[in-house]
CSV table of C-alpha atoms in Angstrom, one decimal:
chain,number,residue,atom,x,y,z
A,21,MET,CA,-24.5,7.1,18.1
A,22,SER,CA,-28.1,6.3,18.1
A,23,LYS,CA,-30.2,9.5,17.1
A,24,LEU,CA,-32.9,8.5,19.6
A,25,LEU,CA,-30.2,8.4,22.5
A,26,GLU,CA,-28.7,11.5,21.4
A,27,ASP,CA,-32.0,13.5,21.3
A,28,ALA,CA,-32.9,12.2,24.5
A,29,VAL,CA,-29.4,12.9,26.2
A,30,GLY,CA,-29.5,16.5,24.6
A,31,GLU,CA,-32.9,17.3,25.8
A,32,LEU,CA,-31.9,16.2,29.3
A,33,SER,CA,-28.7,18.0,29.5
A,34,LYS,CA,-30.8,21.4,28.9
A,35,LEU,CA,-32.0,21.1,32.4
A,36,PRO,CA,-30.2,23.1,34.9
A,37,GLY,CA,-27.4,21.3,36.9
A,38,ILE,CA,-27.5,18.2,34.5
A,39,GLY,CA,-24.6,17.8,32.3
A,40,ARG,CA,-24.1,15.4,29.5
A,41,ARG,CA,-22.7,12.6,31.7
A,42,THR,CA,-25.6,12.8,34.0
A,43,ALA,CA,-28.1,13.2,31.1
A,44,MET,CA,-26.5,9.9,29.7
A,45,ARG,CA,-27.1,8.3,33.1
A,46,LEU,CA,-30.7,9.2,33.4
A,47,ALA,CA,-31.5,8.3,29.7
A,48,LEU,CA,-29.9,4.8,30.3
A,49,HIS,CA,-32.1,4.5,33.5
A,50,LEU,CA,-35.3,5.1,31.4
A,51,LEU,CA,-34.4,1.9,29.6
A,52,ARG,CA,-34.5,0.1,32.8
A,53,MET,CA,-38.0,1.6,33.6
A,54,GLU,CA,-41.1,0.2,32.2
A,55,ALA,CA,-42.1,2.1,28.9
A,56,ALA,CA,-45.7,2.7,30.7
A,57,ASP,CA,-43.9,4.3,33.6
A,58,VAL,CA,-42.0,6.7,31.4
A,59,GLY,CA,-45.1,7.6,29.7
A,60,VAL,CA,-46.5,8.3,33.2
A,61,MET,CA,-43.5,10.5,34.1
A,62,THR,CA,-43.5,12.4,30.6
A,63,GLY,CA,-47.2,12.9,30.9
A,64,ALA,CA,-47.0,14.3,34.3
A,65,LEU,CA,-44.5,16.9,33.1
A,66,ASP,CA,-46.5,18.0,30.1
A,67,ARG,CA,-49.7,18.2,32.1
A,68,PHE,CA,-47.8,20.2,34.8
A,69,ARG,CA,-46.3,22.6,32.1
A,70,ASN,CA,-49.5,23.0,30.1
A,71,ASN,CA,-52.2,23.1,32.9
A,72,ILE,CA,-50.6,24.9,35.9
A,73,ARG,CA,-51.8,28.5,36.7
A,74,TYR,CA,-51.0,31.0,39.2
A,75,CYS,CA,-53.5,31.7,42.1
A,76,SER,CA,-55.2,35.0,41.1
A,77,LEU,CA,-55.0,36.1,44.9
A,78,CYS,CA,-51.4,34.9,46.1
A,79,ASN,CA,-49.5,34.1,42.9
A,80,ASN,CA,-48.6,30.7,44.3
A,81,LEU,CA,-48.8,27.6,41.8
A,82,SER,CA,-52.1,26.3,41.5
A,83,ASP,CA,-54.3,23.7,39.6
A,84,GLU,CA,-57.5,26.1,40.1
A,85,GLU,CA,-58.1,29.9,39.9
A,86,ILE,CA,-57.7,29.9,43.6
A,87,CYS,CA,-54.8,27.8,45.2
A,88,PRO,CA,-55.7,25.4,48.0
A,89,VAL,CA,-54.1,27.5,50.6
A,90,CYS,CA,-56.2,30.7,49.8
A,91,ALA,CA,-59.3,28.4,49.3
A,92,ASP,CA,-58.9,26.8,52.8
A,93,GLN,CA,-61.3,28.6,55.2
A,94,THR,CA,-59.7,27.2,58.2
A,95,ARG,CA,-56.4,29.2,57.4
A,96,ASP,CA,-55.7,32.4,59.4
A,97,ARG,CA,-56.7,35.2,56.8
A,98,ASN,CA,-55.4,37.9,59.2
A,99,THR,CA,-51.8,36.8,58.5
A,100,VAL,CA,-49.9,36.9,55.0
A,101,CYS,CA,-46.3,35.7,54.5
A,102,VAL,CA,-44.5,37.3,51.7
A,103,VAL,CA,-42.0,34.8,50.0
A,104,GLU,CA,-39.9,35.1,46.9
A,105,GLN,CA,-40.8,31.9,45.3
A,106,VAL,CA,-43.0,28.7,45.1
A,107,SER,CA,-40.6,26.5,46.6
A,108,ASP,CA,-40.4,28.9,49.7
A,109,VAL,CA,-44.2,28.2,50.3
A,110,LEU,CA,-43.5,24.5,50.1
A,111,SER,CA,-40.4,24.8,52.8
A,112,ILE,CA,-42.7,26.7,55.1
A,113,GLU,CA,-45.7,24.5,54.8
A,114,ASN,CA,-43.5,21.6,55.5
A,115,THR,CA,-42.7,22.8,59.0
A,116,ARG,CA,-46.5,22.8,59.8
A,117,GLN,CA,-46.1,25.8,62.1
A,118,TYR,CA,-47.6,28.4,60.0
A,119,ARG,CA,-51.6,28.7,59.5
A,120,GLY,CA,-51.7,32.1,57.7
A,121,LEU,CA,-51.8,32.8,53.9
A,122,TYR,CA,-48.9,33.4,51.6
A,123,HIS,CA,-48.0,35.8,48.7
A,124,VAL,CA,-45.5,34.7,46.3
A,125,LEU,CA,-43.4,37.6,44.8
A,126,GLY,CA,-42.2,35.5,41.8
A,127,GLY,CA,-38.6,36.9,42.3
A,128,VAL,CA,-36.6,39.7,44.0
A,129,ILE,CA,-35.9,43.3,42.6
A,130,SER,CA,-32.6,43.0,40.6
A,131,PRO,CA,-31.5,45.7,38.5
A,132,MET,CA,-28.7,43.5,37.2
A,133,GLN,CA,-31.3,41.1,35.7
A,134,GLY,CA,-33.5,43.9,34.7
A,135,ILE,CA,-36.2,42.9,37.5
A,136,GLY,CA,-38.0,46.0,38.7
A,137,PRO,CA,-40.9,46.2,41.2
A,138,SER,CA,-43.4,46.1,38.6
A,139,ASP,CA,-42.3,42.7,37.5
A,140,LEU,CA,-43.2,41.4,41.0
A,141,LYS,CA,-46.7,40.7,42.3
A,142,ILE,CA,-46.3,43.6,44.8
A,143,ASP,CA,-49.3,45.8,43.5
A,144,LEU,CA,-51.4,42.5,44.0
A,145,LEU,CA,-50.2,42.3,47.6
A,146,LEU,CA,-51.1,45.9,48.3
A,147,ASP,CA,-54.5,45.3,46.8
A,148,ASN,CA,-54.8,42.0,49.2
A,149,VAL,CA,-53.5,44.2,52.0
A,150,ARG,CA,-56.0,47.3,51.5
A,151,ARG,CA,-59.0,45.1,51.2
A,152,GLY,CA,-58.9,45.2,54.9
A,153,VAL,CA,-58.7,41.7,56.5
A,154,ILE,CA,-54.8,41.4,56.8
A,155,ARG,CA,-53.5,42.6,60.1
A,156,GLU,CA,-49.7,41.4,59.8
A,157,VAL,CA,-47.5,40.8,56.8
A,158,ILE,CA,-44.4,38.7,57.4
A,159,LEU,CA,-41.7,39.3,55.0
A,160,ALA,CA,-39.8,36.2,54.5
A,161,ILE,CA,-37.4,37.1,51.8
A,162,GLY,CA,-33.7,35.8,51.4
A,163,THR,CA,-30.9,38.0,53.0
A,164,THR,CA,-29.0,38.6,49.7
A,165,VAL,CA,-28.6,42.3,48.6
A,166,GLU,CA,-31.6,41.9,46.2
A,167,GLY,CA,-33.7,40.2,48.9
A,168,GLU,CA,-32.9,43.0,51.5
A,169,THR,CA,-33.7,45.6,48.5
A,170,THR,CA,-37.0,44.0,47.9
A,171,GLN,CA,-37.8,44.0,51.6
A,172,PHE,CA,-37.1,47.5,51.9
A,173,TYR,CA,-39.2,48.5,49.1
A,174,ILE,CA,-42.1,46.3,50.1
A,175,ALA,CA,-41.8,47.7,53.9
A,176,ARG,CA,-41.9,51.1,52.4
A,177,ARG,CA,-45.0,50.5,50.3
A,178,LEU,CA,-47.0,49.0,53.2
A,179,ALA,CA,-46.0,52.0,55.4
A,180,GLU,CA,-48.7,53.8,53.4
A,181,VAL,CA,-51.4,51.3,54.7
A,182,GLU,CA,-52.8,51.9,58.2
A,183,GLY,CA,-53.5,49.5,60.9
A,184,ILE,CA,-51.1,46.8,59.8
A,185,LYS,CA,-48.1,45.1,61.3
A,186,VAL,CA,-45.0,44.4,59.1
A,187,THR,CA,-42.5,41.9,60.5
A,188,THR,CA,-39.5,40.0,59.0
A,189,ILE,CA,-38.6,36.5,60.0
A,190,ALA,CA,-35.9,36.2,62.6
A,191,ARG,CA,-32.2,36.1,61.5
A,192,GLY,CA,-29.8,34.2,63.6
A,193,ILE,CA,-27.8,31.0,64.0
A,194,GLY,CA,-29.5,28.0,62.5
A,195,PHE,CA,-30.1,24.8,64.4
A,196,GLY,CA,-27.1,22.6,63.6
A,197,ASP,CA,-24.9,25.3,62.7
A,198,GLU,CA,-21.8,26.2,64.6
A,199,ILE,CA,-21.2,29.6,65.5
A,200,GLU,CA,-17.5,29.3,64.6
A,201,TYR,CA,-18.6,29.1,61.1
A,202,ALA,CA,-21.2,31.9,60.8
A,203,ASP,CA,-20.4,35.3,59.4
A,204,GLU,CA,-20.0,38.3,61.4
A,205,LEU,CA,-23.0,40.0,60.4
A,206,THR,CA,-25.4,37.0,61.4
A,207,ILE,CA,-23.6,36.7,64.8
A,208,ALA,CA,-23.8,40.3,65.5
A,209,HIS,CA,-27.4,40.4,64.5
A,210,ALA,CA,-28.1,37.0,66.5
A,211,ILE,CA,-26.4,38.7,69.8
A,212,HIS,CA,-28.3,42.0,69.2
A,213,ASN,CA,-31.7,40.2,68.9
A,214,ARG,CA,-31.2,37.8,71.6
A,215,THR,CA,-34.3,36.1,73.2
A,216,ILE,CA,-34.7,35.6,77.1
A,217,VAL,CA,-34.5,32.2,78.4
A,218,LYS,CA,-35.2,32.7,82.0
B,1,MET,CA,-49.7,22.0,47.3
B,2,SER,CA,-50.7,21.9,43.6
B,3,LYS,CA,-51.5,18.3,42.5
B,4,LEU,CA,-49.9,18.9,39.1
B,5,LEU,CA,-46.7,20.2,40.9
B,6,GLU,CA,-46.8,17.2,43.2
B,7,ASP,CA,-47.1,14.8,40.3
B,8,ALA,CA,-44.3,16.3,38.4
B,9,VAL,CA,-42.0,16.4,41.3
B,10,GLY,CA,-42.7,12.8,42.5
B,11,GLU,CA,-42.2,11.5,38.9
B,12,LEU,CA,-38.7,13.5,38.6
B,13,SER,CA,-37.7,12.3,42.2
B,14,LYS,CA,-37.9,8.6,41.0
B,15,LEU,CA,-34.8,9.3,38.6
B,16,PRO,CA,-31.6,8.0,40.2
B,17,GLY,CA,-29.6,10.7,42.0
B,18,ILE,CA,-32.6,13.3,42.0
B,19,GLY,CA,-34.1,14.0,45.4
B,20,ARG,CA,-37.1,15.7,46.1
B,21,ARG,CA,-35.5,19.1,46.4
B,22,THR,CA,-33.6,18.7,43.0
B,23,ALA,CA,-36.8,17.5,41.5
B,24,MET,CA,-38.6,20.6,42.7
B,25,ARG,CA,-36.0,23.0,41.3
B,26,LEU,CA,-36.3,20.9,37.8
B,27,ALA,CA,-40.1,21.3,37.9
B,28,LEU,CA,-39.9,25.0,38.5
B,29,HIS,CA,-37.4,25.3,35.6
B,30,LEU,CA,-39.9,23.6,33.3
B,31,LEU,CA,-42.4,26.9,33.9
B,32,ARG,CA,-39.5,29.0,32.7
B,33,MET,CA,-39.2,26.9,29.4
B,34,GLU,CA,-41.5,27.5,26.6
B,35,ALA,CA,-44.4,24.8,26.8
B,36,ALA,CA,-43.4,23.7,23.3
B,37,ASP,CA,-40.0,23.1,24.2
B,38,VAL,CA,-41.1,21.0,27.3
B,39,GLY,CA,-43.2,19.1,24.8
B,40,VAL,CA,-40.1,18.5,22.6
B,41,MET,CA,-38.1,17.1,25.6
B,42,THR,CA,-40.8,14.8,26.9
B,43,GLY,CA,-41.4,13.7,23.2
B,44,ALA,CA,-37.7,12.7,22.9
B,45,LEU,CA,-37.8,10.8,26.1
B,46,ASP,CA,-41.0,8.9,25.2
B,47,ARG,CA,-39.6,8.1,21.4
B,48,PHE,CA,-36.3,7.0,23.0
B,49,ARG,CA,-37.9,4.6,25.3
B,50,ASN,CA,-40.5,3.4,22.9
B,51,ASN,CA,-38.4,2.9,19.7
B,52,ILE,CA,-34.9,2.3,20.7
B,53,ARG,CA,-33.5,-1.3,19.8
B,54,TYR,CA,-30.4,-3.3,20.7
B,55,CYS,CA,-28.0,-4.1,17.7
B,56,SER,CA,-28.4,-7.6,16.8
B,57,LEU,CA,-24.6,-8.0,16.3
B,58,CYS,CA,-23.2,-6.0,19.1
B,59,ASN,CA,-26.1,-5.3,21.6
B,60,ASN,CA,-25.4,-1.6,21.5
B,61,LEU,CA,-28.2,0.9,21.4
B,62,SER,CA,-29.6,1.4,18.0
B,63,ASP,CA,-32.3,3.0,16.0
B,64,GLU,CA,-32.3,0.2,13.5
B,65,GLU,CA,-31.8,-3.6,13.4
B,66,ILE,CA,-27.9,-2.9,13.1
B,67,CYS,CA,-26.3,-0.1,14.8
B,68,PRO,CA,-24.4,2.6,13.1
B,69,VAL,CA,-20.8,1.2,14.1
B,70,CYS,CA,-21.6,-2.4,12.9
B,71,ALA,CA,-23.1,-0.9,9.4
B,72,ASP,CA,-19.9,1.4,9.0
B,73,GLN,CA,-18.1,-0.6,6.4
B,74,THR,CA,-15.0,1.5,7.0
B,75,ARG,CA,-14.6,0.1,10.4
B,76,ASP,CA,-11.9,-2.5,11.2
B,77,ARG,CA,-14.0,-5.8,11.3
B,78,ASN,CA,-11.2,-7.8,12.6
B,79,THR,CA,-11.2,-6.3,16.0
B,80,VAL,CA,-13.8,-6.3,18.7
B,81,CYS,CA,-13.8,-4.3,21.9
B,82,VAL,CA,-15.8,-5.9,24.6
B,83,VAL,CA,-17.5,-3.4,27.2
B,84,GLU,CA,-19.8,-3.6,30.1
B,85,GLN,CA,-22.3,-1.1,28.9
B,86,VAL,CA,-23.5,1.5,26.2
B,87,SER,CA,-21.9,4.5,28.0
B,88,ASP,CA,-18.4,2.8,27.7
B,89,VAL,CA,-18.9,2.7,23.8
B,90,LEU,CA,-19.5,6.4,23.9
B,91,SER,CA,-16.5,7.0,26.2
B,92,ILE,CA,-14.1,5.1,23.9
B,93,GLU,CA,-15.9,6.7,20.5
B,94,ASN,CA,-15.2,10.0,22.1
B,95,THR,CA,-11.4,9.5,22.1
B,96,ARG,CA,-11.5,9.0,18.1
B,97,GLN,CA,-8.6,6.4,18.7
B,98,TYR,CA,-10.5,3.2,18.1
B,99,ARG,CA,-11.7,2.0,14.5
B,100,GLY,CA,-12.9,-1.5,15.3
B,101,LEU,CA,-16.2,-2.9,16.3
B,102,TYR,CA,-18.0,-3.2,19.8
B,103,HIS,CA,-19.6,-5.8,21.9
B,104,VAL,CA,-21.8,-4.7,24.6
B,105,LEU,CA,-22.4,-7.3,27.4
B,106,GLY,CA,-25.2,-5.2,29.2
B,107,GLY,CA,-23.7,-5.9,32.6
B,108,VAL,CA,-21.0,-7.7,34.3
B,109,ILE,CA,-21.3,-11.2,36.3
B,110,SER,CA,-22.5,-10.5,39.8
B,111,PRO,CA,-23.8,-13.5,41.8
B,112,MET,CA,-24.9,-10.9,44.5
B,113,GLN,CA,-27.1,-9.3,42.2
B,114,GLY,CA,-28.2,-12.7,40.4
B,115,ILE,CA,-26.5,-11.9,37.1
B,116,GLY,CA,-25.0,-15.0,35.6
B,117,PRO,CA,-23.1,-15.4,32.3
B,118,SER,CA,-26.3,-16.3,30.4
B,119,ASP,CA,-27.8,-12.9,31.4
B,120,LEU,CA,-25.0,-11.1,29.3
B,121,LYS,CA,-24.6,-11.4,25.7
B,122,ILE,CA,-21.5,-13.6,25.8
B,123,ASP,CA,-23.0,-16.2,23.4
B,124,LEU,CA,-23.7,-13.7,20.9
B,125,LEU,CA,-20.0,-12.6,21.2
B,126,LEU,CA,-18.8,-16.2,20.8
B,127,ASP,CA,-21.1,-16.7,17.8
B,128,ASN,CA,-19.6,-13.5,16.1
B,129,VAL,CA,-16.1,-14.7,17.1
B,130,ARG,CA,-16.7,-18.2,15.5
B,131,ARG,CA,-18.0,-16.5,12.3
B,132,GLY,CA,-14.2,-16.1,11.6
B,133,VAL,CA,-13.5,-12.7,10.6
B,134,ILE,CA,-12.5,-11.3,13.9
B,135,ARG,CA,-8.9,-11.7,14.9
B,136,GLU,CA,-8.4,-9.7,18.1
B,137,VAL,CA,-10.9,-9.3,21.2
B,138,ILE,CA,-10.0,-6.5,23.5
B,139,LEU,CA,-11.4,-6.6,26.8
B,140,ALA,CA,-12.4,-3.1,28.0
B,141,ILE,CA,-14.1,-4.2,31.3
B,142,GLY,CA,-14.0,-2.4,34.8
B,143,THR,CA,-11.4,-3.5,37.4
B,144,THR,CA,-14.1,-4.4,40.2
B,145,VAL,CA,-14.2,-7.9,41.6
B,146,GLU,CA,-17.4,-8.4,39.1
B,147,GLY,CA,-15.5,-7.0,36.2
B,148,GLU,CA,-12.5,-9.2,36.7
B,149,THR,CA,-14.7,-12.2,37.1
B,150,THR,CA,-16.4,-11.4,33.8
B,151,GLN,CA,-13.2,-10.8,32.0
B,152,PHE,CA,-11.8,-14.2,33.3
B,153,TYR,CA,-14.9,-16.0,32.3
B,154,ILE,CA,-15.0,-14.4,28.8
B,155,ALA,CA,-11.3,-15.0,28.3
B,156,ARG,CA,-11.8,-18.8,29.2
B,157,ARG,CA,-14.7,-19.2,26.8
B,158,LEU,CA,-12.6,-17.6,23.9
B,159,ALA,CA,-9.6,-19.8,24.8
B,160,GLU,CA,-11.8,-22.7,22.9
B,161,VAL,CA,-11.5,-20.4,19.6
B,162,GLU,CA,-8.5,-21.1,17.5
B,163,GLY,CA,-6.6,-18.3,15.7
B,164,ILE,CA,-7.6,-15.3,17.8
B,165,LYS,CA,-5.8,-13.0,20.1
B,166,VAL,CA,-7.5,-11.9,23.4
B,167,THR,CA,-6.2,-8.5,25.0
B,168,THR,CA,-7.1,-6.4,27.8
B,169,ILE,CA,-6.8,-2.6,28.1
B,170,ALA,CA,-3.8,-1.3,29.9
B,171,ARG,CA,-4.2,-0.6,33.6
B,172,GLY,CA,-2.0,2.0,35.2
B,173,ILE,CA,-1.7,5.5,36.4
B,174,GLY,CA,-4.1,7.7,34.6
B,175,PHE,CA,-3.1,11.0,33.1
B,176,GLY,CA,-3.6,13.7,35.6
B,177,ASP,CA,-3.4,11.1,38.4
B,178,GLU,CA,-0.9,11.5,41.2
B,179,ILE,CA,1.3,8.3,42.1
B,180,GLU,CA,0.5,9.3,45.6
B,181,TYR,CA,-3.0,8.7,45.5
B,182,ALA,CA,-3.0,5.6,43.5
B,183,ASP,CA,-3.7,2.3,45.4
B,184,GLU,CA,-0.9,-0.2,45.8
B,185,LEU,CA,-2.3,-2.7,43.4
B,186,THR,CA,-2.5,-0.2,40.5
B,187,ILE,CA,1.2,1.2,41.2
B,188,ALA,CA,2.5,-2.4,41.3
B,189,HIS,CA,0.8,-3.2,38.1
B,190,ALA,CA,1.9,0.0,36.5
B,191,ILE,CA,5.5,-0.8,37.4
B,192,HIS,CA,5.4,-4.5,36.3
B,193,ASN,CA,3.9,-3.5,32.9
B,194,ARG,CA,6.4,-0.5,32.2
B,195,THR,CA,6.8,0.6,28.7
B,196,ILE,CA,10.1,1.4,27.2
B,197,VAL,CA,10.8,5.0,26.6
B,198,LYS,CA,14.2,4.8,25.1
């Protein structure tokens, strides 16, 4: 087998969710692309890996010292939404419903994986909150055991700070989901926290 | 959203079978890799795309003018196995059962996609066969309509050449497949071409 092909396939199959068969398919696809376009792609990946930074205020990915959200003076600086990871920011931004700031933890507390509170950007969040402009902290963290632990820990830390509201995003049956297939905890929670229609 | 991230995700999502969500997951994975390792990966892809060649004898991917299979003097030069694409060579090589040469067509005849016989390396195959060392041509092409058409066309062209045998790989029920789920044509073919056990 060609060494060049072997190297390309070997490297691609190091990516998560990409086995050797998929890696082979991707490598052969590169041959159908213009060489210049492959260069554009690999260049974008190298630039991303080498030049990306973390926003010094919210820990989101950023091209500059301060990310576009934190730098945007039209955003609501009284509200901060705490999320686990960068992709959560994008999911929420895509809704176009939220105009506050974000805070990216960079993970959740997981004793199994050796991730403690000090490995997450929780102190930075507390610093931001204590600076005194934030009035509400929305906790938008996943409902795994680790997520719940993290949420509990952050809520307790925030309890020390006077004059701020702490909320969590609503749990319930998702749009398009069938009640039949929802788990009991979710259904119980959805009934308990029902909203008034009329 | 960060421009660097947007560019990386945009480029990755141009690959087949990779949507924006998967592209995002892959891009974020790059941040967990060492920058040097990302460089090794992108370097391997660029080198592959820029330096790969097609073997001038069999049209397989190759680092040199002649591919390792054609260059290997221990292989059986009397037999050539005709396949649609490069990945088929690898599938057959992985069985370690075949010691002859290959011939990669680079596709199949498909009037729908505007691919005619002249777009495939059929003339090169005929040249190789006419050179006189080959005694058997094995047609190992898929059983799609296009594949069957291609096989029929090549068999007809090879009929002009004296003293060679032309075969196709056996069609039948695959190991691990249930007869129950096989289509009628395959079952009919498998019964018609049954092999003697005792």
